[in-house]
mmCIF file of C-alpha atoms in Angstrom:
data_model
loop_
_atom_site.group_PDB
_atom_site.id
_atom_site.type_symbol
_atom_site.label_atom_id
_atom_site.label_comp_id
_atom_site.label_asym_id
_atom_site.label_seq_id
_atom_site.Cartn_x
_atom_site.Cartn_y
_atom_site.Cartn_z
ATOM 1 C CA UNK A 1 -43.054 -37.264 11.195
ATOM 2 C CA UNK A 2 -42.386 -35.686 14.617
ATOM 3 C CA UNK A 3 -40.068 -38.575 15.459
ATOM 4 C CA UNK A 4 -38.203 -38.045 12.184
ATOM 5 C CA UNK A 5 -37.803 -34.322 12.790
ATOM 6 C CA UNK A 6 -36.719 -34.890 16.356
ATOM 7 C CA UNK A 7 -33.932 -37.147 15.120
ATOM 8 C CA UNK A 8 -32.314 -34.198 13.333
ATOM 9 C CA UNK A 9 -33.365 -31.333 15.585
ATOM 10 C CA UNK A 10 -30.808 -31.907 18.361
ATOM 11 C CA UNK A 11 -27.754 -32.182 16.046
ATOM 12 C CA UNK A 12 -28.914 -29.088 14.150
ATOM 13 C CA UNK A 13 -29.350 -27.174 17.401
ATOM 14 C CA UNK A 14 -25.884 -28.188 18.551
ATOM 15 C CA UNK A 15 -24.412 -27.163 15.194
ATOM 16 C CA UNK A 16 -26.040 -23.737 15.369
ATOM 17 C CA UNK A 17 -24.837 -23.287 18.941
ATOM 18 C CA UNK A 18 -21.315 -24.221 17.905
ATOM 19 C CA UNK A 19 -21.341 -21.721 15.049
ATOM 20 C CA UNK A 20 -22.634 -19.030 17.379
ATOM 21 C CA UNK A 21 -19.812 -19.743 19.832
ATOM 22 C CA UNK A 22 -17.250 -19.577 17.013
ATOM 23 C CA UNK A 23 -18.657 -16.252 15.842
ATOM 24 C CA UNK A 24 -18.598 -14.859 19.364
ATOM 25 C CA UNK A 25 -15.047 -16.095 19.829
ATOM 26 C CA UNK A 26 -13.956 -14.442 16.584
ATOM 27 C CA UNK A 27 -15.512 -11.157 17.661
ATOM 28 C CA UNK A 28 -13.793 -11.323 21.044
ATOM 29 C CA UNK A 29 -10.388 -11.919 19.457
ATOM 30 C CA UNK A 30 -10.442 -8.856 17.197
ATOM 31 C CA UNK A 31 -7.195 -6.921 16.885
ATOM 32 C CA UNK A 32 -9.296 -3.831 17.514
ATOM 33 C CA UNK A 33 -9.705 -4.832 21.170
ATOM 34 C CA UNK A 34 -6.029 -5.731 21.474
ATOM 35 C CA UNK A 35 -4.961 -2.324 20.144
ATOM 36 C CA UNK A 36 -7.223 -0.461 22.553
ATOM 37 C CA UNK A 37 -6.092 -2.634 25.475
ATOM 38 C CA UNK A 38 -2.388 -2.218 24.678
ATOM 39 C CA UNK A 39 -2.686 1.539 24.199
ATOM 40 C CA UNK A 40 -0.715 1.560 20.954
ATOM 41 C CA UNK A 41 -1.301 1.044 17.239
ATOM 42 C CA UNK A 42 1.690 -0.643 15.589
ATOM 43 C CA UNK A 43 1.991 0.528 11.985
ATOM 44 C CA UNK A 44 4.388 -1.081 9.511
ATOM 45 C CA UNK A 45 5.711 1.200 6.753
ATOM 46 C CA UNK A 46 8.803 1.210 4.538
ATOM 47 C CA UNK A 47 9.794 4.854 4.924
ATOM 48 C CA UNK A 48 11.066 5.033 1.336
ATOM 49 C CA UNK A 49 7.955 5.981 -0.602
ATOM 50 C CA UNK A 50 7.351 9.709 -0.837
ATOM 51 C CA UNK A 51 4.862 11.305 -0.412
ATOM 52 C CA UNK A 52 3.232 8.486 1.578
ATOM 53 C CA UNK A 53 6.061 7.665 3.966
ATOM 54 C CA UNK A 54 9.640 8.808 4.385
ATOM 55 C CA UNK A 55 12.122 7.864 7.097
ATOM 56 C CA UNK A 56 14.232 10.922 7.820
ATOM 57 C CA UNK A 57 17.817 11.154 9.023
ATOM 58 C CA UNK A 58 16.613 12.029 12.526
ATOM 59 C CA UNK A 59 14.924 8.587 12.715
ATOM 60 C CA UNK A 60 11.396 9.956 12.396
ATOM 61 C CA UNK A 61 8.772 9.414 9.705
ATOM 62 C CA UNK A 62 6.841 11.945 7.678
ATOM 63 C CA UNK A 63 4.301 11.700 4.883
ATOM 64 C CA UNK A 64 0.654 11.421 3.996
ATOM 65 C CA UNK A 65 0.149 8.000 5.539
ATOM 66 C CA UNK A 66 2.067 9.049 8.638
ATOM 67 C CA UNK A 67 -0.494 11.804 9.170
ATOM 68 C CA UNK A 68 -3.323 9.328 8.569
ATOM 69 C CA UNK A 69 -1.783 6.789 10.968
ATOM 70 C CA UNK A 70 -1.629 9.430 13.686
ATOM 71 C CA UNK A 71 -5.257 10.361 13.020
ATOM 72 C CA UNK A 72 -6.387 6.734 13.185
ATOM 73 C CA UNK A 73 -4.509 6.179 16.457
ATOM 74 C CA UNK A 74 -6.027 9.343 17.933
ATOM 75 C CA UNK A 75 -9.522 8.132 17.029
ATOM 76 C CA UNK A 76 -8.793 4.915 18.942
ATOM 77 C CA UNK A 77 -7.422 6.794 21.938
ATOM 78 C CA UNK A 78 -3.996 5.156 21.597
ATOM 79 C CA UNK A 79 -0.458 6.109 20.626
ATOM 80 C CA UNK A 80 0.945 5.311 17.195
ATOM 81 C CA UNK A 81 4.099 3.194 16.955
ATOM 82 C CA UNK A 82 5.686 3.298 13.480
ATOM 83 C CA UNK A 83 7.656 0.165 12.606
ATOM 84 C CA UNK A 84 10.181 0.469 9.773
ATOM 85 C CA UNK A 85 10.206 -2.362 7.267
ATOM 86 C CA UNK A 86 11.095 -2.966 3.600
ATOM 87 C CA UNK A 87 8.954 -3.952 0.636
ATOM 88 C CA UNK A 88 10.660 -7.347 0.593
ATOM 89 C CA UNK A 89 9.862 -7.967 4.273
ATOM 90 C CA UNK A 90 6.577 -6.076 4.440
ATOM 91 C CA UNK A 91 4.317 -9.108 4.781
ATOM 92 C CA UNK A 92 6.481 -11.045 7.244
ATOM 93 C CA UNK A 93 7.032 -7.968 9.422
ATOM 94 C CA UNK A 94 3.341 -7.100 9.292
ATOM 95 C CA UNK A 95 2.313 -10.575 10.411
ATOM 96 C CA UNK A 96 4.893 -10.663 13.200
ATOM 97 C CA UNK A 97 5.064 -7.096 14.488
ATOM 98 C CA UNK A 98 2.201 -4.868 13.345
ATOM 99 C CA UNK A 99 -1.520 -4.263 13.564
ATOM 100 C CA UNK A 100 -1.779 -2.454 10.239
ATOM 101 C CA UNK A 101 0.478 -1.673 7.268
ATOM 102 C CA UNK A 102 0.390 1.777 5.662
ATOM 103 C CA UNK A 103 2.563 3.871 3.396
ATOM 104 C CA UNK A 104 1.274 3.577 -0.170
ATOM 105 C CA UNK A 105 0.488 -0.149 0.007
ATOM 106 C CA UNK A 106 -1.183 -1.458 -3.156
ATOM 107 C CA UNK A 107 -3.899 -4.096 -3.052
ATOM 108 C CA UNK A 108 -2.664 -7.296 -4.706
ATOM 109 C CA UNK A 109 -3.993 -10.838 -4.824
ATOM 110 C CA UNK A 110 -0.692 -12.162 -3.465
ATOM 111 C CA UNK A 111 -1.027 -9.964 -0.389
ATOM 112 C CA UNK A 112 -4.703 -10.835 -0.087
ATOM 113 C CA UNK A 113 -3.742 -14.496 0.433
ATOM 114 C CA UNK A 114 -2.146 -13.689 3.792
ATOM 115 C CA UNK A 115 -3.783 -10.437 4.895
ATOM 116 C CA UNK A 116 -6.923 -8.365 4.543
ATOM 117 C CA UNK A 117 -7.419 -4.790 3.400
ATOM 118 C CA UNK A 118 -9.483 -1.851 4.527
ATOM 119 C CA UNK A 119 -11.659 -0.142 1.937
ATOM 120 C CA UNK A 120 -9.572 1.319 -0.885
ATOM 121 C CA UNK A 121 -8.926 5.027 -0.358
ATOM 122 C CA UNK A 122 -7.064 5.836 -3.591
ATOM 123 C CA UNK A 123 -7.183 4.621 -7.187
ATOM 124 C CA UNK A 124 -3.714 4.575 -8.678
ATOM 125 C CA UNK A 125 -1.838 2.783 -11.447
ATOM 126 C CA UNK A 126 1.595 2.158 -12.889
ATOM 127 C CA UNK A 127 3.033 5.017 -14.946
ATOM 128 C CA UNK A 128 6.484 5.816 -16.366
ATOM 129 C CA UNK A 129 8.709 8.642 -15.204
ATOM 130 C CA UNK A 130 11.632 9.678 -17.430
ATOM 131 C CA UNK A 131 13.934 12.590 -18.155
ATOM 132 C CA UNK A 132 11.776 15.339 -19.633
ATOM 133 C CA UNK A 133 13.861 15.318 -22.814
ATOM 134 C CA UNK A 134 12.894 11.649 -23.352
ATOM 135 C CA UNK A 135 9.119 11.835 -22.885
ATOM 136 C CA UNK A 136 8.399 11.307 -26.600
ATOM 137 C CA UNK A 137 10.535 8.130 -26.627
ATOM 138 C CA UNK A 138 8.576 6.319 -23.873
ATOM 139 C CA UNK A 139 4.893 6.909 -24.632
ATOM 140 C CA UNK A 140 3.771 3.273 -24.457
ATOM 141 C CA UNK A 141 4.836 0.023 -22.848
ATOM 142 C CA UNK A 142 6.018 -1.272 -26.222
ATOM 143 C CA UNK A 143 8.188 1.825 -26.684
ATOM 144 C CA UNK A 144 9.671 1.267 -23.220
ATOM 145 C CA UNK A 145 10.304 -2.444 -23.713
ATOM 146 C CA UNK A 146 13.120 -2.109 -26.252
ATOM 147 C CA UNK A 147 16.670 -3.560 -26.138
ATOM 148 C CA UNK A 148 18.252 -0.133 -25.647
ATOM 149 C CA UNK A 149 16.075 0.861 -22.694
ATOM 150 C CA UNK A 150 17.478 0.721 -19.174
ATOM 151 C CA UNK A 151 14.449 0.144 -16.943
ATOM 152 C CA UNK A 152 15.122 0.629 -13.253
ATOM 153 C CA UNK A 153 13.031 -0.592 -10.313
ATOM 154 C CA UNK A 154 13.216 -1.151 -6.557
ATOM 155 C CA UNK A 155 12.991 -4.633 -5.036
ATOM 156 C CA UNK A 156 10.235 -6.488 -3.255
ATOM 157 C CA UNK A 157 7.045 -4.683 -4.236
ATOM 158 C CA UNK A 158 4.667 -4.113 -7.113
ATOM 159 C CA UNK A 159 7.256 -2.130 -9.104
ATOM 160 C CA UNK A 160 9.547 -5.157 -9.344
ATOM 161 C CA UNK A 161 6.581 -7.385 -10.122
ATOM 162 C CA UNK A 162 5.484 -5.093 -12.954
ATOM 163 C CA UNK A 163 8.996 -4.864 -14.421
ATOM 164 C CA UNK A 164 9.640 -8.592 -14.433
ATOM 165 C CA UNK A 165 6.191 -9.379 -15.832
ATOM 166 C CA UNK A 166 6.173 -6.797 -18.618
ATOM 167 C CA UNK A 167 9.735 -6.235 -19.824
ATOM 168 C CA UNK A 168 10.912 -8.875 -22.274
ATOM 169 C CA UNK A 169 13.564 -6.890 -24.187
ATOM 170 C CA UNK A 170 14.539 -3.923 -21.996
ATOM 171 C CA UNK A 171 17.571 -4.069 -19.720
ATOM 172 C CA UNK A 172 16.442 -4.525 -16.113
ATOM 173 C CA UNK A 173 18.273 -2.589 -13.405
ATOM 174 C CA UNK A 174 17.539 -3.457 -9.762
ATOM 175 C CA UNK A 175 18.284 -0.518 -7.463
ATOM 176 C CA UNK A 176 18.049 -1.206 -3.722
ATOM 177 C CA UNK A 177 17.022 2.270 -2.521
ATOM 178 C CA UNK A 178 13.677 3.707 -3.580
ATOM 179 C CA UNK A 179 14.681 7.157 -2.280
ATOM 180 C CA UNK A 180 17.750 7.598 -4.514
ATOM 181 C CA UNK A 181 16.426 5.651 -7.482
ATOM 182 C CA UNK A 182 15.118 8.737 -9.284
ATOM 183 C CA UNK A 183 18.542 10.369 -9.178
ATOM 184 C CA UNK A 184 19.786 7.420 -11.216
ATOM 185 C CA UNK A 185 17.521 8.540 -14.064
ATOM 186 C CA UNK A 186 18.568 12.187 -13.710
ATOM 187 C CA UNK A 187 22.250 11.159 -13.803
ATOM 188 C CA UNK A 188 21.727 9.124 -16.986
ATOM 189 C CA UNK A 189 22.377 5.753 -15.316
ATOM 190 C CA UNK A 190 18.851 4.569 -16.174
ATOM 191 C CA UNK A 191 16.185 5.694 -18.626
ATOM 192 C CA UNK A 192 12.801 4.969 -17.101
ATOM 193 C CA UNK A 193 11.063 3.797 -13.981
ATOM 194 C CA UNK A 194 7.480 2.580 -13.923
ATOM 195 C CA UNK A 195 5.927 3.200 -10.528
ATOM 196 C CA UNK A 196 2.625 4.417 -9.139
ATOM 197 C CA UNK A 197 1.271 7.461 -10.959
ATOM 198 C CA UNK A 198 0.950 9.313 -7.656
ATOM 199 C CA UNK A 199 4.668 8.872 -7.040
ATOM 200 C CA UNK A 200 5.600 10.070 -10.542
ATOM 201 C CA UNK A 201 3.648 13.290 -9.929
ATOM 202 C CA UNK A 202 5.354 13.816 -6.575
ATOM 203 C CA UNK A 203 8.856 13.115 -7.871
ATOM 204 C CA UNK A 204 8.346 15.426 -10.861
ATOM 205 C CA UNK A 205 7.540 18.211 -8.395
ATOM 206 C CA UNK A 206 10.793 17.534 -6.542
ATOM 207 C CA UNK A 207 12.946 17.054 -9.656
ATOM 208 C CA UNK A 208 12.250 19.440 -12.577
ATOM 209 C CA UNK A 209 14.433 17.244 -14.807
ATOM 210 C CA UNK A 210 11.889 14.409 -14.566
ATOM 211 C CA UNK A 211 8.469 14.174 -16.205
ATOM 212 C CA UNK A 212 5.647 11.659 -15.703
ATOM 213 C CA UNK A 213 4.268 10.059 -18.862
ATOM 214 C CA UNK A 214 0.460 10.046 -19.033
ATOM 215 C CA UNK A 215 -0.144 9.599 -15.284
ATOM 216 C CA UNK A 216 -3.838 10.189 -15.992
ATOM 217 C CA UNK A 217 -3.840 7.033 -18.143
ATOM 218 C CA UNK A 218 -1.802 4.462 -16.190
ATOM 219 C CA UNK A 219 -0.347 1.365 -17.818
ATOM 220 C CA UNK A 220 -1.927 -0.799 -15.123
ATOM 221 C CA UNK A 221 -4.817 -0.271 -12.695
ATOM 222 C CA UNK A 222 -4.231 -0.485 -8.960
ATOM 223 C CA UNK A 223 -5.699 0.705 -5.680
ATOM 224 C CA UNK A 224 -4.163 1.701 -2.382
ATOM 225 C CA UNK A 225 -5.537 0.526 0.947
ATOM 226 C CA UNK A 226 -4.341 -0.183 4.465
ATOM 227 C CA UNK A 227 -3.367 -3.802 5.099
ATOM 228 C CA UNK A 228 -5.099 -5.470 8.050
ATOM 229 C CA UNK A 229 -5.150 -8.889 9.744
ATOM 230 C CA UNK A 230 -7.036 -11.387 7.602
ATOM 231 C CA UNK A 231 -10.711 -12.003 8.410
ATOM 232 C CA UNK A 232 -10.797 -9.506 11.293
ATOM 233 C CA UNK A 233 -14.241 -8.077 10.587
ATOM 234 C CA UNK A 234 -14.464 -5.808 13.633
ATOM 235 C CA UNK A 235 -11.104 -4.132 12.966
ATOM 236 C CA UNK A 236 -11.846 -3.682 9.268
ATOM 237 C CA UNK A 237 -15.277 -2.206 10.005
ATOM 238 C CA UNK A 238 -13.702 0.299 12.383
ATOM 239 C CA UNK A 239 -10.986 1.388 9.936
ATOM 240 C CA UNK A 240 -13.529 1.622 7.098
ATOM 241 C CA UNK A 241 -15.861 3.756 9.235
ATOM 242 C CA UNK A 242 -12.969 6.009 10.249
ATOM 243 C CA UNK A 243 -11.932 6.454 6.584
ATOM 244 C CA UNK A 244 -15.533 7.216 5.602
ATOM 245 C CA UNK A 245 -15.615 10.002 8.184
ATOM 246 C CA UNK A 246 -12.211 11.277 7.066
ATOM 247 C CA UNK A 247 -13.513 11.689 3.530
ATOM 248 C CA UNK A 248 -16.968 12.965 4.474
ATOM 249 C CA UNK A 249 -15.560 15.720 6.697
ATOM 250 C CA UNK A 250 -12.879 16.792 4.209
ATOM 251 C CA UNK A 251 -10.013 15.773 6.493
ATOM 252 C CA UNK A 252 -8.736 13.192 4.001
ATOM 253 C CA UNK A 253 -8.626 15.784 1.202
ATOM 254 C CA UNK A 254 -6.764 18.169 3.499
ATOM 255 C CA UNK A 255 -4.035 15.584 4.082
ATOM 256 C CA UNK A 256 -4.031 14.576 0.408
ATOM 257 C CA UNK A 257 -3.623 18.160 -0.775
ATOM 258 C CA UNK A 258 -0.875 18.778 1.766
ATOM 259 C CA UNK A 259 1.298 16.013 0.322
ATOM 260 C CA UNK A 260 0.211 15.376 -3.270
ATOM 261 C CA UNK A 261 -0.939 18.692 -4.708
#
């Protein structure tokens, strides 16, 4: 019996040692250490998604997630470096240039295939925004998806994905700029946009002509979270712990209320 056990003991020991070395190697290669060593946190964001991120004419960013990015960098003792991208190029730019992606990023399975996410910090969902005079006409998805409806959306993100997956009869209008897209509805060049409920509430505050339609009951569930390198446990644990403290101390609500309420 001892001879039989001895036959397998050495290979098992070597296997365990190998796994331990792999685990140690993974821990050593965390992006967390690289960020601290480099002295900067590179943050990808589109700059076209108020109130989370907006790239101003003076080439600076502002928004809720800009404030949070600065807070996260400060907690790490590093400087924040904001990297402008687009929704179409978000994943490729994140993988090539950034440590984290912020700015109203929704958690999707497609993104999860190539990246990881920190703990979700906001529950959101897709909701219509229309001219206030047309609210009664666009109460449901079926009422929106009619041949006479001009449904507008921006390219590359979850808004385009929702539009192409759910509209079978409505006229699809692709508009390249998510900042000016709402003016298209005001000017009568489009009838409805389905975007995140949080954005419909923000845009309605900025444009009295526009009204969100049932933002408290979104057409589709979604969550927002910060996108991280895949399988980087140490970095994710740090960001999750930081977010927990942000919420526990009331700092997250302070930033949220500044930009969303």
